[in-house]
Coordinates of C-alpha atoms in Angstrom, one line a residue:
Chain Y
X1117 CA 88.7 69.4 88.7
X1118 CA 92.6 70.3 89.9
X1119 CA 92.3 73.6 91.3
X1120 CA 94.8 75.1 89.6
X1121 CA 95.1 74.0 86.3
X1122 CA 97.8 75.3 83.4
X1123 CA 98.1 73.7 79.8
X1124 CA 100.6 74.8 77.4
X1125 CA 101.8 78.1 78.6
X1126 CA 104.1 79.9 76.6
X1127 CA 105.6 83.3 76.7
X1128 CA 107.8 84.8 73.7
X1129 CA 110.1 87.9 74.6
X1130 CA 110.7 89.1 70.8
X1131 CA 112.7 85.8 69.4
X1132 CA 113.4 84.1 72.8
X1133 CA 110.9 81.6 74.1
X1134 CA 111.5 82.3 78.0
X1135 CA 108.7 79.5 78.9
X1136 CA 107.4 76.9 76.3
X1137 CA 104.3 74.2 76.4
X1138 CA 104.6 74.5 80.6
X1139 CA 101.3 72.5 82.4
X1140 CA 101.4 71.8 85.6
X1141 CA 97.8 70.6 87.8
X1142 CA 97.7 71.8 91.5
X1143 CA 94.8 69.7 93.8
X1144 CA 93.6 71.4 96.7
X1145 CA 95.6 71.6 99.6
X1146 CA 99.2 70.3 97.6
X1147 CA 102.7 70.6 98.4
X1148 CA 104.1 71.3 95.3
X1149 CA 107.8 72.4 94.0
X1150 CA 109.0 74.2 91.0
X1151 CA 112.7 74.0 90.3
X1152 CA 115.2 74.1 88.0
X1153 CA 119.4 76.1 87.1
X1154 CA 119.0 79.7 87.0
X1155 CA 117.4 81.3 84.3
X1156 CA 115.2 78.1 83.5
X1157 CA 112.2 80.6 83.7
X1158 CA 110.8 79.5 87.1
X1159 CA 109.6 83.4 88.3
X1160 CA 108.9 83.9 84.6
X1161 CA 105.9 81.1 85.0
X1162 CA 105.1 82.6 88.5
X1163 CA 104.6 86.1 86.5
X1164 CA 102.1 84.3 84.1
X1165 CA 100.0 82.7 86.8
X1166 CA 100.1 85.9 89.3
X1167 CA 99.0 88.5 86.1
X1168 CA 102.2 90.1 85.5
X1169 CA 103.1 88.6 82.2
X1170 CA 100.3 88.2 79.6
X1171 CA 101.1 84.1 77.8
X1172 CA 101.9 84.3 74.5
X1173 CA 99.5 81.2 74.6
X1174 CA 98.3 78.2 77.1
X1175 CA 95.4 78.4 79.5
X1176 CA 95.7 78.9 82.8
X1177 CA 92.3 77.7 85.4
X1178 CA 92.1 78.7 89.1
X1179 CA 89.2 76.8 90.3
X1180 CA 87.5 76.5 86.9
X1181 CA 88.1 80.1 86.1
X1182 CA 90.7 82.0 83.5
X1183 CA 92.9 84.2 84.7
X1184 CA 94.4 84.9 81.5
X1185 CA 94.7 88.6 80.6
X1186 CA 93.3 89.4 83.7
X1187 CA 94.7 92.4 86.2
X1188 CA 97.1 91.1 89.4
X1189 CA 94.8 92.6 91.8
X1190 CA 91.9 90.5 90.1
X1191 CA 94.2 87.4 90.2
X1192 CA 94.4 88.0 94.3
X1193 CA 90.7 88.1 94.6
X1194 CA 90.1 85.1 92.8
X1195 CA 92.3 83.1 95.2
X1196 CA 95.8 83.4 94.3
X1197 CA 98.3 85.1 96.5
X1198 CA 102.0 85.5 96.1
X1199 CA 105.5 86.3 97.7
X1200 CA 108.4 88.1 96.1
X1201 CA 111.7 86.7 95.7
X1202 CA 113.2 90.1 96.9
X1203 CA 111.1 90.6 99.6
X1204 CA 108.6 93.4 98.6
X1205 CA 107.3 94.9 102.1
X1206 CA 105.4 98.2 102.9
X1207 CA 108.9 99.3 104.5
X1208 CA 108.0 102.7 106.2
X1209 CA 104.9 101.2 107.4
X1210 CA 104.3 99.0 110.8
X1211 CA 103.4 95.0 111.0
X1212 CA 99.9 96.2 111.5
X1213 CA 99.3 98.1 108.8
X1214 CA 100.9 95.9 106.0
X1215 CA 98.9 93.0 106.9
X1216 CA 95.5 95.5 107.5
X1217 CA 96.1 96.8 103.5
X1218 CA 96.2 92.8 102.5
X1219 CA 92.3 92.9 104.1
X1220 CA 91.3 96.1 101.9
X1221 CA 88.8 93.1 99.2
X1222 CA 87.6 91.9 102.5
X1223 CA 86.0 95.3 103.7
X1224 CA 83.3 97.1 102.3
X1225 CA 82.8 100.1 103.6
X1226 CA 82.6 102.9 101.2
X1227 CA 84.7 106.3 101.1
X1228 CA 82.2 108.5 102.4
X1229 CA 81.9 105.9 105.3
X1230 CA 85.4 106.6 106.2
X1231 CA 85.3 109.7 105.6
X1232 CA 82.9 111.0 108.6
X1233 CA 83.6 107.5 110.2
X1234 CA 80.3 105.9 110.3
X1235 CA 79.7 103.0 112.1
X1236 CA 80.7 100.9 109.4
X1237 CA 84.0 102.2 109.0
X1238 CA 84.2 101.5 113.2
X1239 CA 82.6 97.8 113.0
X1240 CA 85.0 96.8 109.6
X1241 CA 88.1 98.2 111.0
X1242 CA 87.9 96.6 114.2
X1243 CA 87.1 93.1 112.9
X1244 CA 90.2 93.5 110.5
X1245 CA 92.4 94.9 113.4
X1246 CA 91.3 91.8 115.3
X1247 CA 91.7 89.7 112.2
X1248 CA 95.6 90.8 111.5
X1249 CA 96.3 90.5 114.7
X1250 CA 95.2 86.6 115.1
X1251 CA 96.8 86.4 111.8
X1252 CA 100.2 87.8 114.0
X1253 CA 99.5 85.9 116.6
X1254 CA 99.6 82.6 114.5
X1255 CA 103.0 83.5 113.1
X1256 CA 104.1 84.3 116.5
X1257 CA 105.0 88.3 115.4
X1258 CA 102.3 90.0 117.4
X1259 CA 105.3 91.5 119.2
X1260 CA 106.0 93.2 116.2
X1261 CA 102.5 94.6 115.6
X1262 CA 104.0 98.1 116.1
X1263 CA 107.7 97.9 114.5
X1264 CA 108.3 99.4 111.0
X1265 CA 108.6 96.6 108.7
X1266 CA 111.8 97.8 107.6
X1267 CA 113.2 97.3 111.4
X1268 CA 112.3 93.4 111.1
X1269 CA 115.2 90.5 111.3
X1270 CA 115.5 89.4 108.1
X1271 CA 113.5 86.4 108.6
X1272 CA 110.6 87.7 110.2
X1273 CA 109.9 90.2 107.3
X1274 CA 110.1 86.8 105.4
X1275 CA 107.5 85.3 107.3
X1276 CA 105.5 88.9 107.8
X1277 CA 105.3 88.6 104.0
X1278 CA 103.9 85.5 104.1
X1279 CA 101.5 86.3 106.1
X1280 CA 100.3 89.6 104.6
X1281 CA 99.7 87.7 101.5
X1282 CA 97.6 84.8 103.8
X1283 CA 95.6 87.9 104.7
X1284 CA 94.1 88.1 101.2
X1285 CA 92.6 83.9 101.8
X1286 CA 94.0 83.1 98.9
X1287 CA 93.3 78.7 98.1
X1288 CA 96.7 78.6 96.6
X1289 CA 99.5 80.7 98.2
X1290 CA 102.8 80.9 95.5
X1291 CA 106.3 81.3 97.4
X1292 CA 109.1 82.3 95.1
X1293 CA 112.2 81.4 96.8
X1294 CA 111.3 81.8 100.3
X1295 CA 114.3 80.6 102.0
X1296 CA 116.8 82.6 99.6
X1297 CA 119.5 84.5 101.9
X1298 CA 118.5 82.4 105.0
X1299 CA 120.8 80.4 107.1
X1300 CA 120.2 77.0 107.7
X1301 CA 118.6 78.1 111.0
X1302 CA 116.3 80.4 109.4
X1303 CA 115.2 77.5 106.3
X1304 CA 114.5 75.0 108.8
X1305 CA 111.6 77.4 110.5
X1306 CA 110.9 78.1 107.2
X1307 CA 110.2 74.4 106.5
X1308 CA 108.0 74.3 109.9
X1309 CA 106.3 77.3 108.6
X1310 CA 105.3 76.5 105.1
X1311 CA 104.1 72.8 106.9
X1312 CA 102.2 74.3 108.8
X1313 CA 99.9 77.2 107.0
X1314 CA 99.3 74.2 104.8
X1315 CA 97.6 72.3 107.3
X1316 CA 96.3 75.1 109.0
X1317 CA 94.6 77.2 106.3
X1318 CA 94.4 74.3 103.7
X1319 CA 95.4 75.7 100.5
X1320 CA 97.2 74.9 98.6
X1321 CA 101.2 76.1 98.1
X1322 CA 103.1 75.9 94.9
X1323 CA 106.9 77.1 95.8
X1324 CA 110.2 77.8 93.7
X1325 CA 112.9 77.0 95.1
X1326 CA 116.9 76.7 95.3
X1327 CA 117.6 75.0 98.6
X1328 CA 117.1 71.3 97.8
X1329 CA 116.5 70.8 101.3
X1330 CA 114.0 72.4 101.7
X1331 CA 112.3 71.7 98.6
X1332 CA 112.9 68.0 99.0
X1333 CA 112.3 68.0 102.6
X1334 CA 108.5 69.2 102.1
X1335 CA 106.7 68.9 98.4
X1336 CA 104.8 66.4 98.3
X1337 CA 105.3 66.9 94.1
X1338 CA 107.8 68.1 92.1
X1339 CA 108.2 69.9 88.6
X1340 CA 111.7 70.6 87.3
X1341 CA 112.1 73.1 84.0
X1342 CA 115.4 73.8 82.2
X1343 CA 115.6 76.4 79.6
X1344 CA 111.9 76.7 79.4
X1345 CA 111.2 73.1 79.2
X1346 CA 109.4 70.8 81.9
X1347 CA 112.6 68.2 82.1
X1348 CA 111.2 66.1 84.6
X1349 CA 108.3 65.7 87.3
X1350 CA 107.8 62.9 90.1
X1351 CA 108.0 62.6 93.5
X1352 CA 111.3 63.5 95.6
X1353 CA 113.3 60.3 95.4
X1354 CA 112.5 60.0 91.1
X1355 CA 113.1 63.8 90.7
X1356 CA 116.7 62.9 92.6
X1357 CA 117.7 60.3 90.8
X1358 CA 116.6 61.6 87.2
X1359 CA 119.2 61.4 84.7
X1360 CA 118.1 64.6 82.9
X1361 CA 117.6 66.4 86.3
X1362 CA 121.4 65.5 86.8
X1363 CA 122.3 66.7 83.8
X1364 CA 120.6 70.0 83.9
X1365 CA 122.0 70.6 87.1
X1366 CA 125.6 69.3 86.9
X1367 CA 126.3 68.8 83.5
X1368 CA 127.1 66.1 81.5
Chain V
X439 CA 89.6 100.9 121.0
X440 CA 86.5 103.2 119.5
X441 CA 85.7 104.5 122.9
X442 CA 89.5 105.7 122.8
X443 CA 89.6 106.8 118.9
X444 CA 86.3 108.9 119.9
X445 CA 87.9 110.3 123.0
X446 CA 90.8 111.8 121.1
X447 CA 88.5 113.3 118.5
X448 CA 86.9 115.0 120.8
X449 CA 90.1 116.2 122.7
X450 CA 91.6 117.1 119.0
X451 CA 88.6 118.9 118.7
X452 CA 88.8 121.2 121.9
X453 CA 92.3 122.0 121.2
X454 CA 91.2 123.5 118.3
X455 CA 88.5 125.7 119.7
X456 CA 90.5 126.7 122.3
X457 CA 93.4 127.9 120.2
X458 CA 90.2 129.7 117.7
X459 CA 89.0 131.4 121.1
X460 CA 92.5 132.4 121.7
X461 CA 93.4 134.0 118.3
X462 CA 90.2 135.6 118.6
X463 CA 90.3 137.1 121.3
X464 CA 93.9 138.5 120.6
X465 CA 92.5 140.2 117.3
X466 CA 89.7 141.6 119.2
X467 CA 91.9 142.9 121.7
X468 CA 94.3 144.4 118.5
X469 CA 97.3 142.4 119.6
X470 CA 97.1 140.8 116.7
X471 CA 96.4 143.3 113.8
X472 CA 95.2 143.6 110.5
X473 CA 98.0 142.6 109.0
X474 CA 98.9 139.8 110.9
X475 CA 95.3 138.9 110.5
X476 CA 95.9 138.7 106.6
X477 CA 99.0 136.4 107.7
X478 CA 96.8 134.0 109.4
X479 CA 94.5 133.6 106.5
X480 CA 97.1 133.0 103.9
X481 CA 98.6 130.9 106.0
X482 CA 95.1 129.1 106.2
X483 CA 94.8 128.6 102.9
X484 CA 98.4 127.2 102.9
X485 CA 97.5 124.7 104.9
X486 CA 94.7 123.5 102.9
X487 CA 96.7 123.8 99.2
X488 CA 99.8 122.0 100.6
X489 CA 97.6 119.6 102.7
X490 CA 96.0 118.3 99.4
X491 CA 99.3 118.4 97.8
X492 CA 100.8 116.1 100.9
X493 CA 98.0 113.3 99.8
X494 CA 99.4 113.3 96.1
X495 CA 103.4 114.0 97.2
X496 CA 103.8 112.4 100.6
X497 CA 100.7 109.9 100.5
X498 CA 100.1 108.6 97.1
X499 CA 104.1 109.1 96.2
X500 CA 103.9 110.4 93.1
X501 CA 105.6 113.7 92.2
X502 CA 102.9 116.4 90.9
X503 CA 103.9 120.1 89.8
X504 CA 101.0 121.2 88.5
X505 CA 99.3 122.4 92.2
X506 CA 98.8 126.1 91.3
X507 CA 96.6 124.9 88.4
X508 CA 94.4 123.1 90.4
X509 CA 94.2 126.2 92.5
X510 CA 93.6 128.1 89.7
X511 CA 90.8 125.9 88.2
X512 CA 89.3 126.1 91.9
X513 CA 89.5 129.6 92.6
X514 CA 88.0 131.3 89.1
X515 CA 85.0 128.2 89.2
X516 CA 84.1 129.4 92.9
X517 CA 84.7 133.1 91.7
X518 CA 82.5 132.9 88.7
X519 CA 79.5 131.2 90.8
X520 CA 79.9 133.7 93.6
X521 CA 79.4 136.7 91.9
X522 CA 76.5 134.9 89.8
X523 CA 75.0 134.3 93.3
X524 CA 75.4 137.8 94.6
X525 CA 71.8 138.9 93.3
X526 CA 70.3 136.3 95.5
X527 CA 71.8 137.4 98.9
X528 CA 72.2 134.3 100.8
X529 CA 73.5 134.0 103.6
X530 CA 77.5 133.9 104.2
X531 CA 78.3 130.4 105.5
X532 CA 75.6 129.2 102.3
X533 CA 77.3 131.5 99.7
X534 CA 80.9 130.7 100.1
X535 CA 80.2 126.8 101.1
X536 CA 77.9 126.2 97.7
X537 CA 81.2 128.4 95.5
X538 CA 83.3 126.6 97.0
X539 CA 81.8 123.6 96.8
X540 CA 81.8 123.7 93.5
X541 CA 85.4 125.0 92.8
X542 CA 86.2 121.8 94.4
X543 CA 84.4 119.4 92.7
X544 CA 85.2 120.9 89.1
X545 CA 88.7 121.3 90.0
X546 CA 87.8 117.7 91.1
X547 CA 87.1 116.7 88.0
X548 CA 89.9 118.2 85.9
X549 CA 91.7 116.4 88.2
X550 CA 90.7 113.3 87.4
X551 CA 90.5 114.5 83.5
X552 CA 94.7 114.8 83.8
X553 CA 95.3 112.2 86.2
X554 CA 94.3 108.8 84.3
X555 CA 96.8 109.9 81.5
X556 CA 99.3 111.9 83.8
X557 CA 99.6 108.9 86.6
X558 CA 100.6 106.2 84.2
X559 CA 103.8 107.8 84.7
X560 CA 106.4 108.3 87.0
X561 CA 108.8 110.1 89.1
X562 CA 110.1 112.9 87.2
X563 CA 108.1 112.4 83.6
X564 CA 104.8 112.8 85.9
X565 CA 106.3 115.8 87.4
X566 CA 106.9 117.6 83.5
X567 CA 103.7 116.5 82.5
X568 CA 101.6 117.8 85.6
X569 CA 103.5 121.0 85.2
X570 CA 102.5 121.2 81.7
X571 CA 99.2 120.6 82.4
X572 CA 99.3 123.1 85.5
X573 CA 100.9 125.3 83.1
X574 CA 97.7 124.7 80.4
X575 CA 95.5 126.0 83.1
X576 CA 97.2 128.7 83.4
X577 CA 97.2 130.0 79.3
X578 CA 93.7 128.5 79.4
X579 CA 92.1 131.0 82.1
X580 CA 94.7 133.8 80.4
X581 CA 92.7 133.3 77.0
X582 CA 89.2 133.1 77.8
X583 CA 86.8 135.5 77.7
X584 CA 84.6 134.9 80.8
X585 CA 87.9 134.7 83.0
X586 CA 88.3 138.1 82.3
X587 CA 91.5 136.5 80.5
X588 CA 95.2 139.2 81.8
X589 CA 93.0 141.9 83.2
X590 CA 92.1 139.6 86.1
X591 CA 88.5 139.0 87.1
X592 CA 87.4 141.6 89.8
X593 CA 83.9 142.0 91.5
X594 CA 84.5 138.7 93.8
X595 CA 82.3 139.0 96.9
X596 CA 84.9 139.2 99.6
X597 CA 83.4 137.0 102.2
X598 CA 86.2 134.7 103.1
X599 CA 87.9 135.9 106.7
X600 CA 89.9 134.7 109.5
X601 CA 86.8 132.5 111.0
X602 CA 85.2 131.0 107.9
X603 CA 89.3 130.2 106.2
X604 CA 89.8 128.8 110.1
X605 CA 87.5 126.2 109.7
X606 CA 87.4 125.3 106.3
X607 CA 91.3 124.8 107.0
X608 CA 90.3 122.5 110.2
X609 CA 87.6 120.4 108.2
X610 CA 89.9 119.8 105.7
X611 CA 92.6 118.7 107.8
X612 CA 90.2 116.3 109.3
X613 CA 88.8 114.9 106.3
X614 CA 92.4 114.4 104.9
X615 CA 93.3 112.5 108.0
X616 CA 90.4 110.5 108.2
X617 CA 91.1 109.2 104.8
X618 CA 94.8 108.5 105.5
X619 CA 93.6 106.1 108.2
X620 CA 90.8 104.5 106.1
X621 CA 91.3 101.8 103.8
X622 CA 91.6 103.6 101.1
X623 CA 94.1 105.7 103.1
X624 CA 96.0 102.9 103.3
X625 CA 95.7 101.5 99.7
X626 CA 97.2 104.7 99.1
X627 CA 99.7 104.9 101.0
X628 CA 100.6 101.2 99.8
X629 CA 101.0 102.1 96.5
X630 CA 103.6 105.1 97.6
X631 CA 105.6 102.1 99.6
X632 CA 105.5 99.4 96.1
X633 CA 103.4 99.4 94.0
X634 CA 103.5 96.0 93.1
X635 CA 103.8 95.2 96.2
X636 CA 100.3 96.5 96.7
X637 CA 99.0 94.8 93.5
X638 CA 100.3 92.2 94.6
X639 CA 97.8 92.0 97.9
X640 CA 94.9 93.0 95.3
X641 CA 95.1 96.8 95.5
X642 CA 93.7 98.2 92.2
X643 CA 96.4 101.0 91.9
X644 CA 95.4 102.7 89.6
X645 CA 92.0 103.2 90.9
X646 CA 93.6 104.5 93.7
X647 CA 96.0 106.6 92.0
X648 CA 93.2 108.8 90.5
X649 CA 90.8 108.7 93.4
X650 CA 94.1 110.2 95.6
X651 CA 95.0 112.6 92.2
X652 CA 91.2 113.4 92.6
X653 CA 90.8 114.6 96.5
X654 CA 93.6 116.1 96.1
X655 CA 92.8 118.3 93.5
X656 CA 89.2 118.7 94.9
X657 CA 90.7 120.0 98.0
X658 CA 93.2 122.1 96.4
X659 CA 90.2 123.8 94.5
X660 CA 88.4 124.5 97.5
X661 CA 91.8 126.0 98.8
X662 CA 91.7 128.3 95.5
X663 CA 88.7 129.4 96.4
X664 CA 89.2 130.5 99.4
X665 CA 91.6 132.6 98.4
X666 CA 89.4 134.3 95.6
X667 CA 86.9 135.3 98.1
X668 CA 89.6 136.5 100.5
X669 CA 91.3 138.8 97.6
X670 CA 88.3 139.5 95.9
X671 CA 90.8 139.8 92.6
X672 CA 92.1 137.1 90.8
X673 CA 94.4 137.3 88.1
X674 CA 96.2 134.6 86.3
X675 CA 99.6 134.9 86.2
X676 CA 99.4 134.6 90.5
X677 CA 98.8 130.8 89.7
X678 CA 102.0 130.7 87.9
X679 CA 104.9 127.8 88.6
X680 CA 106.3 129.6 91.0
X681 CA 103.0 129.0 92.8
X682 CA 103.2 125.7 92.2
X683 CA 106.7 125.4 93.7
X684 CA 105.8 127.4 97.1
X685 CA 103.9 124.6 97.6
X686 CA 105.5 121.6 96.9
X687 CA 108.3 123.2 99.0
X688 CA 106.2 123.8 101.7
X689 CA 105.3 119.7 101.8
X690 CA 108.5 119.2 101.4
X691 CA 109.9 121.2 104.5
X692 CA 106.8 120.1 106.7
X693 CA 107.8 116.1 105.9
X694 CA 106.3 114.6 103.3
X695 CA 103.4 112.2 104.9
X696 CA 102.9 114.2 107.7
X697 CA 99.8 116.5 107.9
X698 CA 101.1 118.1 111.0
X699 CA 104.1 119.1 109.7
X700 CA 102.3 120.4 106.5
X701 CA 100.8 123.0 109.0
X702 CA 104.2 123.9 110.9
X703 CA 105.7 124.6 107.7
X704 CA 103.0 126.7 106.0
X705 CA 102.4 128.6 109.3
X706 CA 106.6 129.1 109.3
X707 CA 107.1 129.9 105.0
X708 CA 104.3 131.6 104.5
X709 CA 105.0 134.6 107.8
X710 CA 108.9 134.3 107.1
X711 CA 109.0 136.6 104.0
X712 CA 106.8 139.1 105.8
X713 CA 108.7 138.7 109.3
X714 CA 111.5 139.6 107.3
X715 CA 110.0 142.8 105.2
X716 CA 112.6 144.8 107.6
X717 CA 115.5 143.0 105.8
X718 CA 114.6 144.2 102.6
X719 CA 116.1 142.7 99.9
X720 CA 118.0 140.4 102.1
X721 CA 115.0 138.6 103.3
X722 CA 114.5 136.3 99.8
X723 CA 118.5 135.3 100.4
X724 CA 117.3 134.8 104.1
X725 CA 114.7 132.6 103.3
X726 CA 116.7 130.9 100.7
X727 CA 119.2 130.1 102.8
X728 CA 116.7 129.0 105.7
X729 CA 115.5 126.0 102.8
X730 CA 119.4 125.3 102.0
X731 CA 120.3 124.7 105.4
X732 CA 117.0 122.8 106.5
X733 CA 117.7 120.4 103.6
X734 CA 120.9 120.3 105.0
X735 CA 120.6 118.9 108.3
X736 CA 117.0 117.4 107.8
X737 CA 116.1 116.4 104.2
X738 CA 113.5 114.4 105.5
X739 CA 111.2 117.9 106.2
X740 CA 110.8 118.5 110.0
X741 CA 108.0 115.8 110.9
X742 CA 109.4 113.5 108.6
X743 CA 106.4 111.0 107.9
X744 CA 105.3 111.3 112.0
X745 CA 102.2 112.9 113.2
X746 CA 102.2 115.3 116.4
X747 CA 100.2 114.9 118.6
X748 CA 98.6 116.7 121.7
X749 CA 97.4 113.7 123.6
X750 CA 101.0 112.4 123.6
X751 CA 102.7 115.7 124.2
X752 CA 100.3 115.9 127.5
X753 CA 100.9 112.3 129.1
X754 CA 104.4 112.1 128.8
X755 CA 106.1 115.1 127.1
X756 CA 109.9 113.4 127.1
X757 CA 108.8 110.1 125.9
X758 CA 106.9 111.9 123.4
X759 CA 110.0 114.0 121.7
X760 CA 112.2 110.6 122.1
X761 CA 109.2 108.9 119.7
X762 CA 109.2 111.8 117.7
X763 CA 112.6 111.6 117.2
X764 CA 112.8 107.5 116.2
X765 CA 109.4 108.2 113.8
X766 CA 110.6 111.2 112.2
X767 CA 114.2 109.7 111.6
X768 CA 114.4 108.9 107.9
X769 CA 116.3 106.2 106.3
X770 CA 119.3 107.4 106.4
X771 CA 119.9 107.7 109.9
X772 CA 118.4 103.6 110.4
X773 CA 121.1 102.2 108.5
X774 CA 121.7 102.8 104.8
X775 CA 118.5 103.3 102.1
X776 CA 117.4 99.6 101.5

C-alpha cells in the first residue's frame, strides 16, 4: 500500500473541469514532481489533497485513511503538511514563534493549565522550545530565532516555511513551487535542502515546480498534467523526451 | 529559562504591589482626593474592558464593534445577582467575586453564541454584525421588566472601590498575558497573521476564533460588573454604540496587540476629558485633536504590538528605548506593507 493513493480525482467549477481523473501513488520516502504549463491545474490538485477544495469525484487515501471532506487542519494532523506558492508566514512574529505555532497539536496542556501556569505548561513549553531550536539548527537558522519573519531574506523565508511545515511531523510534505522567485544560487541551495529533508526526516515529498533544472535534478518520478489531465508519467529522462510533454510546453 | 520566567513574574508582582501602596498612601494623605480616586477606578474598569477587546481586535485580528453590549450583559447579570445576594450578607470579597464571575460567565456564553455565526464573516462585515448585536443587547435590556427597563436598575450594592478594582484589573491583565503566551494564545495570534497558513499548520481556526471571542466577552462582562458595582446604578443608554467606539479608540491608540499600550491609553483617555474640564466646551475638541494627531504620526498606536517591560527598562534604559522603537515601528516604516 502506498503512502498516498489518489484515484480518479476530479473537480468541476461550474461547467469547467479543472482537474479530470487525476491519479498518483506516492510511496514512503519518495520524491515526486508534479509539473505542467501555467493553468494546468497543479495547485488545484494540491488544494484538493490538503482539504482546501472538496473534489467533485475521486478518492484520496493517506496512509490508508480517506482525507476527502476533512478540514485542512485535520489533514495536517493525519500527516500531510504543505507550503504555499506565495510564501505565507506569520510575518509579524519571530522565527521561533512561527515554528512553535506548528507544534500546537503536539502539545496537550489545556487552557486552564496554561492560564495558571501549571507544571504541564512549563514542561511542554520547554520541550517545544527545544524542538523548535533543534529544527532551526538543522536548517542553519538558529541565529534568526528572534528575527521577525518579515525581515528575513527571501530564500530564508522559504526555508522557514518548510521548517514550519516539518514541525507538524508530516509523513508527506507538499511543496508548491518552492523555487518561485529564487535566483539560481538560491535554487541550488533549495535543491540541497529538499534532498537533505528527505534523507534526514525519511518522509515523502511531492513537489510542484516550474523550474525544470530543479525538477529534473531531484525528482525520482514525474507526473505531467495539462488542462487538468495527466499527459505523461515517468522518470526524468523519459519525461524530457516525451513528445506530449514537449508539445504541451513548446507547442506543435 | 523556567527560572528566569518565574523570577520575572515575581519582579512584576513586586512592582504592582509597590505601585498600589504608593497610590494608597497618596489617597490616605488626601493628595489624591475622592474625585481623582473615582477617575482611577474608571481607569481600572477601562483597562479591563479595553484589554479584553484587545484580545479580539489586536490578537485575534477581528474587528468587533459591539463590546459595550458584552459589558452591559456582564453589568446587568452581575448586578441582578448582587441584589439577590444582598440578603445573604456575605463578606464583600465573596459577594463581589461571585457577582462578577456570574456576570463574566453570562457574558461569555452570550459571546460564544454570537461569535459562532458572526465569526464566519470578516473585516467590515464582522464589524457591522457585532455592532448590530451590541445594539440588540441594549434594546433588549431596555425593554425587559426585570432589568428595570429604560428607568434603569438601582439598588445595586456599591461594593467596588479602588482596592478591589485595582486588583481585579491586575488579575485580568495577568490572565490575558498568560493566555497570549501559551499555545492557545499563539493559535489565536496565528489567525491574525494568516488564517490560511494557520490552518495549514493544524490550527482549528473556527475553534480558536470562538475561544478568543468568548474569553474577550467574559472579561468584558467582568469589567461591566465592576462598573455596575461602582456606579450602583445602571441605565441601558450607558452601553450605547459610542461606548463601544470609546473602547475601540483606547485599544487602537494604545496599540493593537499590546496590553501595556492598553493600560497607558486607558489612563490617558479616561483622565484626559476630566483634566480638560477647565477648558469647558473646548475639551472635546482637544480630545479629538489628540486622536487625529496620534493617528497621523503614529498609526500603529503608542506601543504598536510591543510590550513595555520594566525589567528591560531597569537593566538598560537606552537599549530598551531602541528596542521599543524598533518593535513598535509598523510596516510603513520598514519599507512597504507587503
